[in-house]
Short mmCIF file of C-alpha atoms in Angstrom, two decimals:
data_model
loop_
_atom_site.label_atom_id
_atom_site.label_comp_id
_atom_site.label_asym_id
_atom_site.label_seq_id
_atom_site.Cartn_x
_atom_site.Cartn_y
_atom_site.Cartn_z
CA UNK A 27 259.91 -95.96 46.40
CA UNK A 28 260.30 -98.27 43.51
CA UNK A 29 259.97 -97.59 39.66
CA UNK A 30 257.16 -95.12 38.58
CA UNK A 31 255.84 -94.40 34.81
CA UNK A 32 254.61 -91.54 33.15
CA UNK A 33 251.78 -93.80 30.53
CA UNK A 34 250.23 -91.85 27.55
CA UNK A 35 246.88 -91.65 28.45
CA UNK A 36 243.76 -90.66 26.58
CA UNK A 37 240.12 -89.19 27.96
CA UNK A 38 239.66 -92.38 29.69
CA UNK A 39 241.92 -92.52 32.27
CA UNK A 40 243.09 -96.52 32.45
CA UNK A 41 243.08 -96.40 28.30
CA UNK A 42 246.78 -96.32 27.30
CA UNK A 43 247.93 -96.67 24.03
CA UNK A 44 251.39 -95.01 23.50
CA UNK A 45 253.55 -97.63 21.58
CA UNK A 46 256.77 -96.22 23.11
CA UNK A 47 254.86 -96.82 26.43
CA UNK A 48 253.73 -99.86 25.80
CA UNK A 49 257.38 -101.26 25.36
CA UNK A 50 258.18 -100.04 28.98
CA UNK A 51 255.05 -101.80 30.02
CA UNK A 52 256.36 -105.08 28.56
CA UNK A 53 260.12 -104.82 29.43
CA UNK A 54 259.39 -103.87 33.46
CA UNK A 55 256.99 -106.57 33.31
CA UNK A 56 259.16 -109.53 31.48
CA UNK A 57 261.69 -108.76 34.36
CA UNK A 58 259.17 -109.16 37.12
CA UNK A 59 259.52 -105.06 38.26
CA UNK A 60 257.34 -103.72 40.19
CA UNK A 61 255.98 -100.07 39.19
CA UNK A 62 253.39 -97.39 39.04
CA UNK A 63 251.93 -95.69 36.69
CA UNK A 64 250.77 -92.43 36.77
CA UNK A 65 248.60 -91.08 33.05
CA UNK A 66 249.84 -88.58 31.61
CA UNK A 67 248.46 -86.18 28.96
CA UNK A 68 250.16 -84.87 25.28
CA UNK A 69 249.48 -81.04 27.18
CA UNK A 70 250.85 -81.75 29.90
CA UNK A 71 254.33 -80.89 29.70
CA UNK A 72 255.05 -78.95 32.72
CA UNK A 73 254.96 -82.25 34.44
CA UNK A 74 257.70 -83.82 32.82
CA UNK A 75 259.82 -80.69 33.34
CA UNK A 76 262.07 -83.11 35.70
CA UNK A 77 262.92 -85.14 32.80
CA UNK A 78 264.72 -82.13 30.62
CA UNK A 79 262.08 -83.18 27.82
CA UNK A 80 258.42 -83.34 26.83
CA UNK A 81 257.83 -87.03 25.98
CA UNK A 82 256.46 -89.90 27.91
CA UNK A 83 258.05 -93.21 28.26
CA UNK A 84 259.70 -91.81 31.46
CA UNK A 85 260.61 -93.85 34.39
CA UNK A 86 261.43 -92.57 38.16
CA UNK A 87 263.34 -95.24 39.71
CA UNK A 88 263.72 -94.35 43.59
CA UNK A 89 265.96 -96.78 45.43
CA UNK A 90 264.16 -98.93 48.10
CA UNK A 91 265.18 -98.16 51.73
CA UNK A 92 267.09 -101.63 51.89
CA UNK A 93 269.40 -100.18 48.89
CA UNK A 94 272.98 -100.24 48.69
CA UNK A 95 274.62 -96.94 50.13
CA UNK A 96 274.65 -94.21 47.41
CA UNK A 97 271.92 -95.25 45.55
CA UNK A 98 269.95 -92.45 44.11
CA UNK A 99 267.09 -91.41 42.04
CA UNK A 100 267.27 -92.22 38.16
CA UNK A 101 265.06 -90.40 35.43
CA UNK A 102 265.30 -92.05 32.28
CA UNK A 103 263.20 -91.26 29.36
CA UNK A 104 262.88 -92.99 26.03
CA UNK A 105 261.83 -96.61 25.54
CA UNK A 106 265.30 -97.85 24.03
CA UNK A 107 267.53 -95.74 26.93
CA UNK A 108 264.90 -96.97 29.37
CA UNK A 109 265.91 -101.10 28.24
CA UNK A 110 269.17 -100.45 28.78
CA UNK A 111 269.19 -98.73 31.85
CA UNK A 112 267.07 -101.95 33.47
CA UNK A 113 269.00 -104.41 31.98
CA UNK A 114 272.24 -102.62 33.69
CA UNK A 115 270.34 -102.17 36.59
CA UNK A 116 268.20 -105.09 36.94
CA UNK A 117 270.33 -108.13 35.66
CA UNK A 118 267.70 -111.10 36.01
CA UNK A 119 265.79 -112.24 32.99
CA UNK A 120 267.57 -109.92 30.52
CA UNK A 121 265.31 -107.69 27.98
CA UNK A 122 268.77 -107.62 25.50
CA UNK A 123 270.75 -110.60 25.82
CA UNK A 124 274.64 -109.98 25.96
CA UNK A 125 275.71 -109.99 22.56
CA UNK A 126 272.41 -108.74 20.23
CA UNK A 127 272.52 -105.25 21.21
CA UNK A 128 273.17 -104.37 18.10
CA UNK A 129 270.66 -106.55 16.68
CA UNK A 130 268.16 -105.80 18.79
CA UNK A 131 269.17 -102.13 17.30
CA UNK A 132 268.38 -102.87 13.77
CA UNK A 133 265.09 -104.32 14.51
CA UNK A 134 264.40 -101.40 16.02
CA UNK A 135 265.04 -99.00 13.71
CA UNK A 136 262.93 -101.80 10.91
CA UNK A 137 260.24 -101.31 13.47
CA UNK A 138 260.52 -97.76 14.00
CA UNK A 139 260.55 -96.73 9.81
CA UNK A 140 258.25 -99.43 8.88
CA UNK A 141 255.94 -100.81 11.65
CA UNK A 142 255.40 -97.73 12.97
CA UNK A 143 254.31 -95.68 10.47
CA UNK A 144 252.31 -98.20 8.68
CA UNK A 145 250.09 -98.80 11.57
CA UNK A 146 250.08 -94.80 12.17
CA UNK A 147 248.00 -94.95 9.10
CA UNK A 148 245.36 -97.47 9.90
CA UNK A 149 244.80 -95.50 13.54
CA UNK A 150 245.88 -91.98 14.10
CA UNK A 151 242.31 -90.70 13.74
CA UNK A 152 241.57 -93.64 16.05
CA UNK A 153 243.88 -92.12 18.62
CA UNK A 154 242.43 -88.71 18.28
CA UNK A 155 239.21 -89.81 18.73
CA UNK A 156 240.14 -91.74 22.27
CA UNK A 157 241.80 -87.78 23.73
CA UNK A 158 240.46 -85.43 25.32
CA UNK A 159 239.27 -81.64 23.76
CA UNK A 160 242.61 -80.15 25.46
CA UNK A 161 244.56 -82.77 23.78
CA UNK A 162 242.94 -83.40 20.86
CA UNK A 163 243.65 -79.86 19.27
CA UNK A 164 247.51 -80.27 19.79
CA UNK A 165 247.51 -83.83 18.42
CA UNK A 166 245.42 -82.85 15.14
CA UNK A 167 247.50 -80.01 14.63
CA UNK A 168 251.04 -81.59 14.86
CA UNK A 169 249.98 -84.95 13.10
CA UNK A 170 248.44 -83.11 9.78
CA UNK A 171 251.23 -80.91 9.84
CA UNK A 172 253.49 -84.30 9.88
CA UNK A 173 251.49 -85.99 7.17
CA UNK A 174 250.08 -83.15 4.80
CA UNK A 175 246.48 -83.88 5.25
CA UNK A 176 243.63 -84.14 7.73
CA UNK A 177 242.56 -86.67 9.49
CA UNK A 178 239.85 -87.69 7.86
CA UNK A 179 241.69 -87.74 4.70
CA UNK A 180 244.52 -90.55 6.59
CA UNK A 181 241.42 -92.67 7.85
CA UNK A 182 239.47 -92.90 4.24
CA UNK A 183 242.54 -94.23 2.53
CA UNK A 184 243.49 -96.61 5.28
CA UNK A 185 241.59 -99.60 4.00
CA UNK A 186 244.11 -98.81 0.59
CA UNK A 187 246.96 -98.71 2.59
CA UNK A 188 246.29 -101.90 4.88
CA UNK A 189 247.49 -104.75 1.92
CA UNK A 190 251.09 -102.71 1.96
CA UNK A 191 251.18 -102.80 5.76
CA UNK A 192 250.79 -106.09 5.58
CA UNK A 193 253.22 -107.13 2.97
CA UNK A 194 255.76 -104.82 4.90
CA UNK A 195 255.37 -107.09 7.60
CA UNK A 196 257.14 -110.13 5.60
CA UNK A 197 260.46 -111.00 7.05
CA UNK A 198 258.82 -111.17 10.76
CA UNK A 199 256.27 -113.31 8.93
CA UNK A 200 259.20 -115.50 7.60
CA UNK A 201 260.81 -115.18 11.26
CA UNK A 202 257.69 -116.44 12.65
CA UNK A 203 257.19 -119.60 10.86
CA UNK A 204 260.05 -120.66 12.25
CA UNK A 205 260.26 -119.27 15.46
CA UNK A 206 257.53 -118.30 18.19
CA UNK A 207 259.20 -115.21 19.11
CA UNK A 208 261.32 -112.59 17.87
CA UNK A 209 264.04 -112.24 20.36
CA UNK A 210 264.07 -114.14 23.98
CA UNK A 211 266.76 -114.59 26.63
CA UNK A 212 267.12 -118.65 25.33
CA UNK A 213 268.71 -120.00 21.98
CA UNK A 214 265.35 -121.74 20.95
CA UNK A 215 263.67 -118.17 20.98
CA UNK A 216 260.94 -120.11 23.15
CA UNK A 217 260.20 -117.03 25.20
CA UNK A 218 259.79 -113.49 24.19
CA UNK A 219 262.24 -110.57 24.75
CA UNK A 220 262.78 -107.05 24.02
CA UNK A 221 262.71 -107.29 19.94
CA UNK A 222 259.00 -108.50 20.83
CA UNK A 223 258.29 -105.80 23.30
CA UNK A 224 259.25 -103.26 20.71
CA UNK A 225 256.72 -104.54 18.19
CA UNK A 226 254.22 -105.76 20.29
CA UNK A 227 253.61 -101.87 21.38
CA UNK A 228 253.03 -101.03 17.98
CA UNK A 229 249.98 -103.78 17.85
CA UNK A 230 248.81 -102.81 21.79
CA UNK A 231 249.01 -98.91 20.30
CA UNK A 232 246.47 -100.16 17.58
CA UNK A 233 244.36 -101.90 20.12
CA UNK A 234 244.02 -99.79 22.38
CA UNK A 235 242.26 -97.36 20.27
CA UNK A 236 240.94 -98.81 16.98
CA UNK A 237 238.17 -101.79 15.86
CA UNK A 238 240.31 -101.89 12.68
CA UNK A 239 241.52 -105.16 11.74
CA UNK A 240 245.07 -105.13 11.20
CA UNK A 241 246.09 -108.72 9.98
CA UNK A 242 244.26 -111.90 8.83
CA UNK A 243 243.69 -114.76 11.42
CA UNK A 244 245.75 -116.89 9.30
CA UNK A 245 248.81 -114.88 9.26
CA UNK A 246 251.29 -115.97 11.77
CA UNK A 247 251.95 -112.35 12.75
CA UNK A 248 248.50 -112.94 14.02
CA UNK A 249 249.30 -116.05 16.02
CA UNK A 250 252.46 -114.13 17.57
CA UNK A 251 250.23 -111.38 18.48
CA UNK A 252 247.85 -113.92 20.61
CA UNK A 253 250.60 -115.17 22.32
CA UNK A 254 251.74 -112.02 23.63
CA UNK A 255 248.86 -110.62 24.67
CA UNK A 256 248.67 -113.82 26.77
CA UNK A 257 251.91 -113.33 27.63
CA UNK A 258 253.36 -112.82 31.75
CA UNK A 259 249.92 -114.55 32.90
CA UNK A 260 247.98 -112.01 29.91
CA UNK A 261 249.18 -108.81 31.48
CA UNK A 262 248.05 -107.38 27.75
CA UNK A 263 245.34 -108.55 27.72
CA UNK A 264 243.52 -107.60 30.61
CA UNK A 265 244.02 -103.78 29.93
CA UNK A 266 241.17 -101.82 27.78
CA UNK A 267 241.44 -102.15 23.93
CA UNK A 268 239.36 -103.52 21.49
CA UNK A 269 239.59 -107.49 20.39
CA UNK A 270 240.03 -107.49 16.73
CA UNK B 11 289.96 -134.40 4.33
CA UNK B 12 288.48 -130.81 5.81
CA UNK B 13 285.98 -128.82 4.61
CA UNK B 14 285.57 -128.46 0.60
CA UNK B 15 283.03 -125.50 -0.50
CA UNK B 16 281.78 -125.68 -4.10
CA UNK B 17 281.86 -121.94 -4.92
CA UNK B 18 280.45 -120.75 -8.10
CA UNK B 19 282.26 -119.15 -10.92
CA UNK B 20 282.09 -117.54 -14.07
CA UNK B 21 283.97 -117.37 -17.18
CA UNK B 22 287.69 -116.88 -14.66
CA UNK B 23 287.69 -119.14 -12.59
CA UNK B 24 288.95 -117.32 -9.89
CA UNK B 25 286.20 -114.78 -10.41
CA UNK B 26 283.62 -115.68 -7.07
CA UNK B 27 280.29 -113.61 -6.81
CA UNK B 28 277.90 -116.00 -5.02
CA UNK B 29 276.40 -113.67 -2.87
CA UNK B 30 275.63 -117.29 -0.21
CA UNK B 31 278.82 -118.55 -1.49
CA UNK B 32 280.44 -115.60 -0.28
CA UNK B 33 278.30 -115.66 3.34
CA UNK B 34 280.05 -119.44 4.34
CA UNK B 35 283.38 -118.22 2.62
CA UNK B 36 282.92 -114.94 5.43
CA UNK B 37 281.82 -117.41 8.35
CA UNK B 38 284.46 -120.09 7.65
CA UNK B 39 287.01 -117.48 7.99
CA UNK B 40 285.92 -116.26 10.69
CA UNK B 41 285.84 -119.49 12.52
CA UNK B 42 289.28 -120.00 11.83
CA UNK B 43 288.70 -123.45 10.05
CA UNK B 44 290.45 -123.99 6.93
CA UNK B 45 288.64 -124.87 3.84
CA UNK B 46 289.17 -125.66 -0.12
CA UNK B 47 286.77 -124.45 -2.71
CA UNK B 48 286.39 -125.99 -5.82
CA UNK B 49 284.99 -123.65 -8.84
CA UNK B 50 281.61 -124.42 -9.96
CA UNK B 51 279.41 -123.25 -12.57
CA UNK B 52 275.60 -122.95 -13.18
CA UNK B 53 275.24 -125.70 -15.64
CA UNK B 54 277.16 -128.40 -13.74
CA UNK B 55 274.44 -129.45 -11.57
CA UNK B 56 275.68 -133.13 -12.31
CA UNK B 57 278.78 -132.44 -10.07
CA UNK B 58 276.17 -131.49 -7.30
CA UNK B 59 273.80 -134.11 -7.49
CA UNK B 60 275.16 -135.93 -4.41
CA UNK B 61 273.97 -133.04 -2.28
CA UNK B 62 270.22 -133.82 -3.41
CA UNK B 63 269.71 -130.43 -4.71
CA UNK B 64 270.81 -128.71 -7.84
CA UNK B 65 272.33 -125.12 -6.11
CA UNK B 66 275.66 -123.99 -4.31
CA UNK B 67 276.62 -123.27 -1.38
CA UNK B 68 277.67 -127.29 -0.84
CA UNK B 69 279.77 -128.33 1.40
CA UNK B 70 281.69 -131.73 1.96
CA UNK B 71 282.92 -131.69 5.52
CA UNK B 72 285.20 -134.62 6.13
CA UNK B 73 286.56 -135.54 9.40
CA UNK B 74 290.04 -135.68 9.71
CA UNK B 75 292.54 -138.78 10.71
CA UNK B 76 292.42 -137.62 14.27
CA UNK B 77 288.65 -136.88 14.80
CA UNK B 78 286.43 -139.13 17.47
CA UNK B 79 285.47 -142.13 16.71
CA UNK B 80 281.90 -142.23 14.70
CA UNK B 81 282.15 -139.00 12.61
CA UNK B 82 281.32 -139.30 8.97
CA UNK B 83 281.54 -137.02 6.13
CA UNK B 84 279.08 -134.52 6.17
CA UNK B 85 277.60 -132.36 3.35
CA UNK B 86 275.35 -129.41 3.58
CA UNK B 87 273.57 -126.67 1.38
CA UNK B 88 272.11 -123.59 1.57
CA UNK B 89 274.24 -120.89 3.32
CA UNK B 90 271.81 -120.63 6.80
CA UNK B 91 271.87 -124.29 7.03
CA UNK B 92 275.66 -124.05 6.87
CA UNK B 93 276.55 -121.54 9.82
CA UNK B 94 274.32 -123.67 12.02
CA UNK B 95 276.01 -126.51 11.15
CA UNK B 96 279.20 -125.06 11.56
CA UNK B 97 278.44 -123.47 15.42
CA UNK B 98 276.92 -126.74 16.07
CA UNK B 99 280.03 -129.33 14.96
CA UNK B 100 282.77 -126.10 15.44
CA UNK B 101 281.61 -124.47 18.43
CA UNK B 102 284.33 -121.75 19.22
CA UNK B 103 284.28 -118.61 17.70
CA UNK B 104 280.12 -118.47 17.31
CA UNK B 105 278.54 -116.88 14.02
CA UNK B 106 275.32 -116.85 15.19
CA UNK B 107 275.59 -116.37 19.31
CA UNK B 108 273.22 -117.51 22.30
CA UNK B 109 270.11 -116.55 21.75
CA UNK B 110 270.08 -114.73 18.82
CA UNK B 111 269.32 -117.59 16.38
CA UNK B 112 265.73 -115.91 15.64
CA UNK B 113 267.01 -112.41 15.73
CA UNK B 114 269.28 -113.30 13.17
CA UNK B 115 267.13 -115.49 11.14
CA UNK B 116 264.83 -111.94 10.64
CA UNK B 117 267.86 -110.15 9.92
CA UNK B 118 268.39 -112.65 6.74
CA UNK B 119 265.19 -112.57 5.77
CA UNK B 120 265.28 -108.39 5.68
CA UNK B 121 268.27 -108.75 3.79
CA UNK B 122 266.54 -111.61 1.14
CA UNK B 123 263.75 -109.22 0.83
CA UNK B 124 265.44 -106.45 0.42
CA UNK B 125 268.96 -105.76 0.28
CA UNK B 126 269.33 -108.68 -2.31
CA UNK B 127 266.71 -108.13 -4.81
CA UNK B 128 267.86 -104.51 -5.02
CA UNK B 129 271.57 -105.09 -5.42
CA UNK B 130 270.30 -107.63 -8.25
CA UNK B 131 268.96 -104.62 -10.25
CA UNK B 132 271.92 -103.25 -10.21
CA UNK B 133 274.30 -106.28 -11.12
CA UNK B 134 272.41 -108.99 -13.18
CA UNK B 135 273.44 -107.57 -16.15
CA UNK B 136 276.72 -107.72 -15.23
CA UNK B 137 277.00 -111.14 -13.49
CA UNK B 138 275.79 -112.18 -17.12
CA UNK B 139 278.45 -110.45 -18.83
CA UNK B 140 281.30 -112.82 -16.67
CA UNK B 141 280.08 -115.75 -17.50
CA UNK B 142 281.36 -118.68 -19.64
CA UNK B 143 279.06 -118.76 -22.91
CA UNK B 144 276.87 -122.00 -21.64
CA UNK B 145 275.92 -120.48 -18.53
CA UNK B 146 275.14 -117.52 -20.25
CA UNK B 147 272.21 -119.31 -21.79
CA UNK B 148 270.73 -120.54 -18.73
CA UNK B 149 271.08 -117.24 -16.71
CA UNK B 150 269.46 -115.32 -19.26
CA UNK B 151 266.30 -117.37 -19.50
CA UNK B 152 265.87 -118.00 -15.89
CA UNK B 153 266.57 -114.61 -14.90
CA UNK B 154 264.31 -113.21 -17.74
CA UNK B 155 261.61 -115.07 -16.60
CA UNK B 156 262.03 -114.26 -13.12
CA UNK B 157 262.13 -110.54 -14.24
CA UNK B 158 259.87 -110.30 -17.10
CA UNK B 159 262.18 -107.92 -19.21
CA UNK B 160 265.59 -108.57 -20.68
CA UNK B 161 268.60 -108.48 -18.59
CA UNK B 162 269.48 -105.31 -21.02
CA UNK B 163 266.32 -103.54 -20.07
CA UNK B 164 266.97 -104.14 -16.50
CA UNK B 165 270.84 -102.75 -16.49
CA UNK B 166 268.77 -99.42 -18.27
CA UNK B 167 267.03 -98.69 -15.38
CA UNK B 168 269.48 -99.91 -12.81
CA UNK B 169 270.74 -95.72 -12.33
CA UNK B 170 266.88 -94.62 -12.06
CA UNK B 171 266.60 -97.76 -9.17
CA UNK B 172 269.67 -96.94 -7.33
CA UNK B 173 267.81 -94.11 -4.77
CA UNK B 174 265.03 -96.74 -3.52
CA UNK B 175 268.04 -99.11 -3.13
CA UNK B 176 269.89 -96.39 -0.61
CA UNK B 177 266.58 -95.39 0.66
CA UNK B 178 265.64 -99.31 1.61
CA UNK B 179 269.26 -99.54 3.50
CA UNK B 180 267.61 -96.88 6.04
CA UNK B 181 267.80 -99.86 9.27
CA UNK B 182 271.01 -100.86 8.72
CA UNK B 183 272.77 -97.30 8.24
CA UNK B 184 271.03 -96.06 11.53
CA UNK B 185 272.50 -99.36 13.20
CA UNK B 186 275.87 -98.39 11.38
CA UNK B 187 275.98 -95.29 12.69
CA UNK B 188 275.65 -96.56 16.54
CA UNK B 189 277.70 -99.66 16.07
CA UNK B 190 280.69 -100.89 13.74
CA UNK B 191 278.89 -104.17 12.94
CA UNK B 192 275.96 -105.62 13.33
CA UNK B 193 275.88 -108.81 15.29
CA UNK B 194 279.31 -109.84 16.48
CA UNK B 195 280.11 -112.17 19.12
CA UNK B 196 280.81 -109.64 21.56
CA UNK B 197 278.05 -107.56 23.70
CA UNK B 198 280.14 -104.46 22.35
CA UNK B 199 279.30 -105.16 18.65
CA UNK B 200 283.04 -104.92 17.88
CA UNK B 201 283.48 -107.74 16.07
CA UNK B 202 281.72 -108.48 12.82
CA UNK B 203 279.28 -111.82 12.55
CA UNK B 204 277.14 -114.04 10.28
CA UNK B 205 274.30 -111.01 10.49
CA UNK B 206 277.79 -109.20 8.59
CA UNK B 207 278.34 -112.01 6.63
CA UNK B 208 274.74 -112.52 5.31
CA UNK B 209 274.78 -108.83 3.81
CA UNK B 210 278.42 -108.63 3.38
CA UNK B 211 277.94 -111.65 0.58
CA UNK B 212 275.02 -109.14 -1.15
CA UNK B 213 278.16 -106.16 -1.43
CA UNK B 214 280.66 -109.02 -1.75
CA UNK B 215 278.27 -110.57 -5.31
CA UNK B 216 278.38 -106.63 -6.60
CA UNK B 217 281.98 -106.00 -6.00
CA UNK B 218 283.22 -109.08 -8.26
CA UNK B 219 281.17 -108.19 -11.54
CA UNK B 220 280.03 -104.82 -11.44
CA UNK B 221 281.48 -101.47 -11.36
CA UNK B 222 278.83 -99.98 -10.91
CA UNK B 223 278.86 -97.35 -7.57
CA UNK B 224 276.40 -98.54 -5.45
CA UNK B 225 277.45 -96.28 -2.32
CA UNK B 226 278.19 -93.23 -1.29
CA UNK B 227 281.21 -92.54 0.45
CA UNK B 228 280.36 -91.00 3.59
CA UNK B 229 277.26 -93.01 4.24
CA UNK B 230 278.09 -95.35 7.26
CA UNK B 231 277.19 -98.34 5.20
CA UNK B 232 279.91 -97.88 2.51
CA UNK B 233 282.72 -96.97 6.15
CA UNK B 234 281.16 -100.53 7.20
CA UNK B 235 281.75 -102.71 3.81
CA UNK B 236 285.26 -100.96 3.80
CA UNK B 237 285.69 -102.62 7.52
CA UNK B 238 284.24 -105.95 6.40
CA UNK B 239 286.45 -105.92 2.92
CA UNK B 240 289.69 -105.63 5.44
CA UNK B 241 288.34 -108.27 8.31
CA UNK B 242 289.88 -111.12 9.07
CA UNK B 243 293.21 -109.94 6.96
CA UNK B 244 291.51 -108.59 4.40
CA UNK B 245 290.37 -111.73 3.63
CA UNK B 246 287.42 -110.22 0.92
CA UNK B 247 289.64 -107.38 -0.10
CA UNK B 248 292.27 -109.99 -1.72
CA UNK B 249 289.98 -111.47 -3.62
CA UNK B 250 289.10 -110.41 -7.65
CA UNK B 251 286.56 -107.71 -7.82
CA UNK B 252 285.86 -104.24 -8.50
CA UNK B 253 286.99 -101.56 -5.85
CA UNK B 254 284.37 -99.06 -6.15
#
């Protein structure tokens, strides 16, 4: 009964890093869902058979027993299908406010071909570091074949790379010296919503597996990033990652 | 009485390329409210010095006969400033919806940051080329110096910078290719809105000096300016510029 998660997990069991994962994390708890989590490993594919694909975010949702008649079972997989499906199905506290779907698009797709692979940089050998031997072969395998080169070769030239990441990061810096969040459910933006959730995992992907540091305690990205880890009583916060 | 915009021109007066001009031309339309503009050119910054501030978009909102008791005549700059101060005093028909004030302030900054200073590679040269011979003076210095290299030099390389300008569009075409617009009023994204208007104005600036082919035509960002040039009536398409 109720919502279960399949969360990337690494050799330590409660140390969960995925930033697709992560977003689920945020959303389910923003809306005041209850759910389970159950790790899950890169290898382990035969256990998200069910699903029709190999990738974790995946959600279970099994109606309670006080459900309407004909509720059934949902499996939903990906982080963005996963929003929508709990906004449809969950009304209160929205994740995507009626009317910014489309926004709420864009900034995902800016996150997803900028965020994303600039922090991939500072902390893929990070990540691999943080699996386990079973995983860790199929993870440096796919990655170097993704990037052209090793490893080792991404983490020396991260320190080069970190002064582009962080100019990349300039119109959310402009966004937040204005406003304290990204995207909420009110017009003064005084509360965090789903365009936060989607680049908070990024940050709680680098966290959970890397001492690098990733932005200047002046930098109001910085100050954002504080006050969602803090966020929904510090639910961020309180899970394994390094402070930095 | 009503609204009067001062809208810059160049050398034809009806010639309008202001890429903000163009964004509260786009949102007064689409508000329905009717509005004069009265032609104004680089050099004239006596004619705006009742605004405090030396730079157009202005606008002189006076109340009409019939308004409440109290109102005055209002004038505003700066094209952001603007919408909000047309949702706040006009609220039907919203540019800039519930809740998505910060979603959409990012969304402008992306667009300053990106979309705008690579469009101006492409058309400085030719903005200079409409103008009247004393604003031709001023443009060239202050854009030279903003540059570093002649306005001639830059047009040069404008075809070698035209790939990175594509390449950087990457958010918005993958939005484009899930929605017609970006932000509209509607929770369907079927309506265009001022996250359209803010980069419409940056196609809307190349369109009335250049010629140059900044698009191809079967990338969903060229199907969406073709959209935007017919909204509201074809309220953009009617105006001078160069259909390319």
């Amino acid at each position: 009964m109720g919502i279960l998660l399949y969360d990337l997990a690494g050799a330590e069991e409660d140390r969960r890093f995925s930033p697709f994962c992560w977003r689920v994390k945020m959303a389910l708890t923003h809306k005041g869902l209850h759910f389970d989590e159950t790790p899950w490993r890169f290898t382990e594919t035969d256990r998200l058979a069910f699903s029709g694909q190999a990738r974790v975010p995946v959600i279970v949702d099994e109606p309670s027993e006080n459900c309407s008649v004909g509720a059934q079972t949902e499996i939903v997989s990906d982080s963005w299908e996963i929003a929508k499906y709990l906004d449809a199905t969950y009304p209160g506290i929205p994740l995507i406010p009626e009317g910014t779907e489309a926004a709420t698009f864009f900034f995902k797709n800016w996150v997803d071909q900028t965020v994303l692979p600039g922090i991939a940089k500072q902390v893929v050998f990070d990540v691999w570091r943080h699996l386990g031997p079973e995983d860790q072969d199929y993870f440096r395998s796919s990655r170097e074949k993704r990037f052209g080169i090793t490893l080792e070769e991404i983490d020396a030239k991260a320190s080069d790379a970190l002064p582009s990441f962080q100019k990349s990061l300039a119109p959310m810096r402009a966004t937040l010296n204005a406003y304290a969040y990204l995207g909420g459910p009110y017009s003064e933006a005084d509360e965090p919503g789903f365009m936060d959730h989607i680049v908070f995992g990024c940050f709680a992907w680098a966290r959970g597996v890397s001492e690098k540091v990733l932005l200047e305690k002046d930098d109001p990205v910085y100050a954002w990033r504080e006050r969602m880890l803090d966020a929904y009583g510090g639910y961020a916060r309180a899970k394994p990652g390094y402070n930095v």
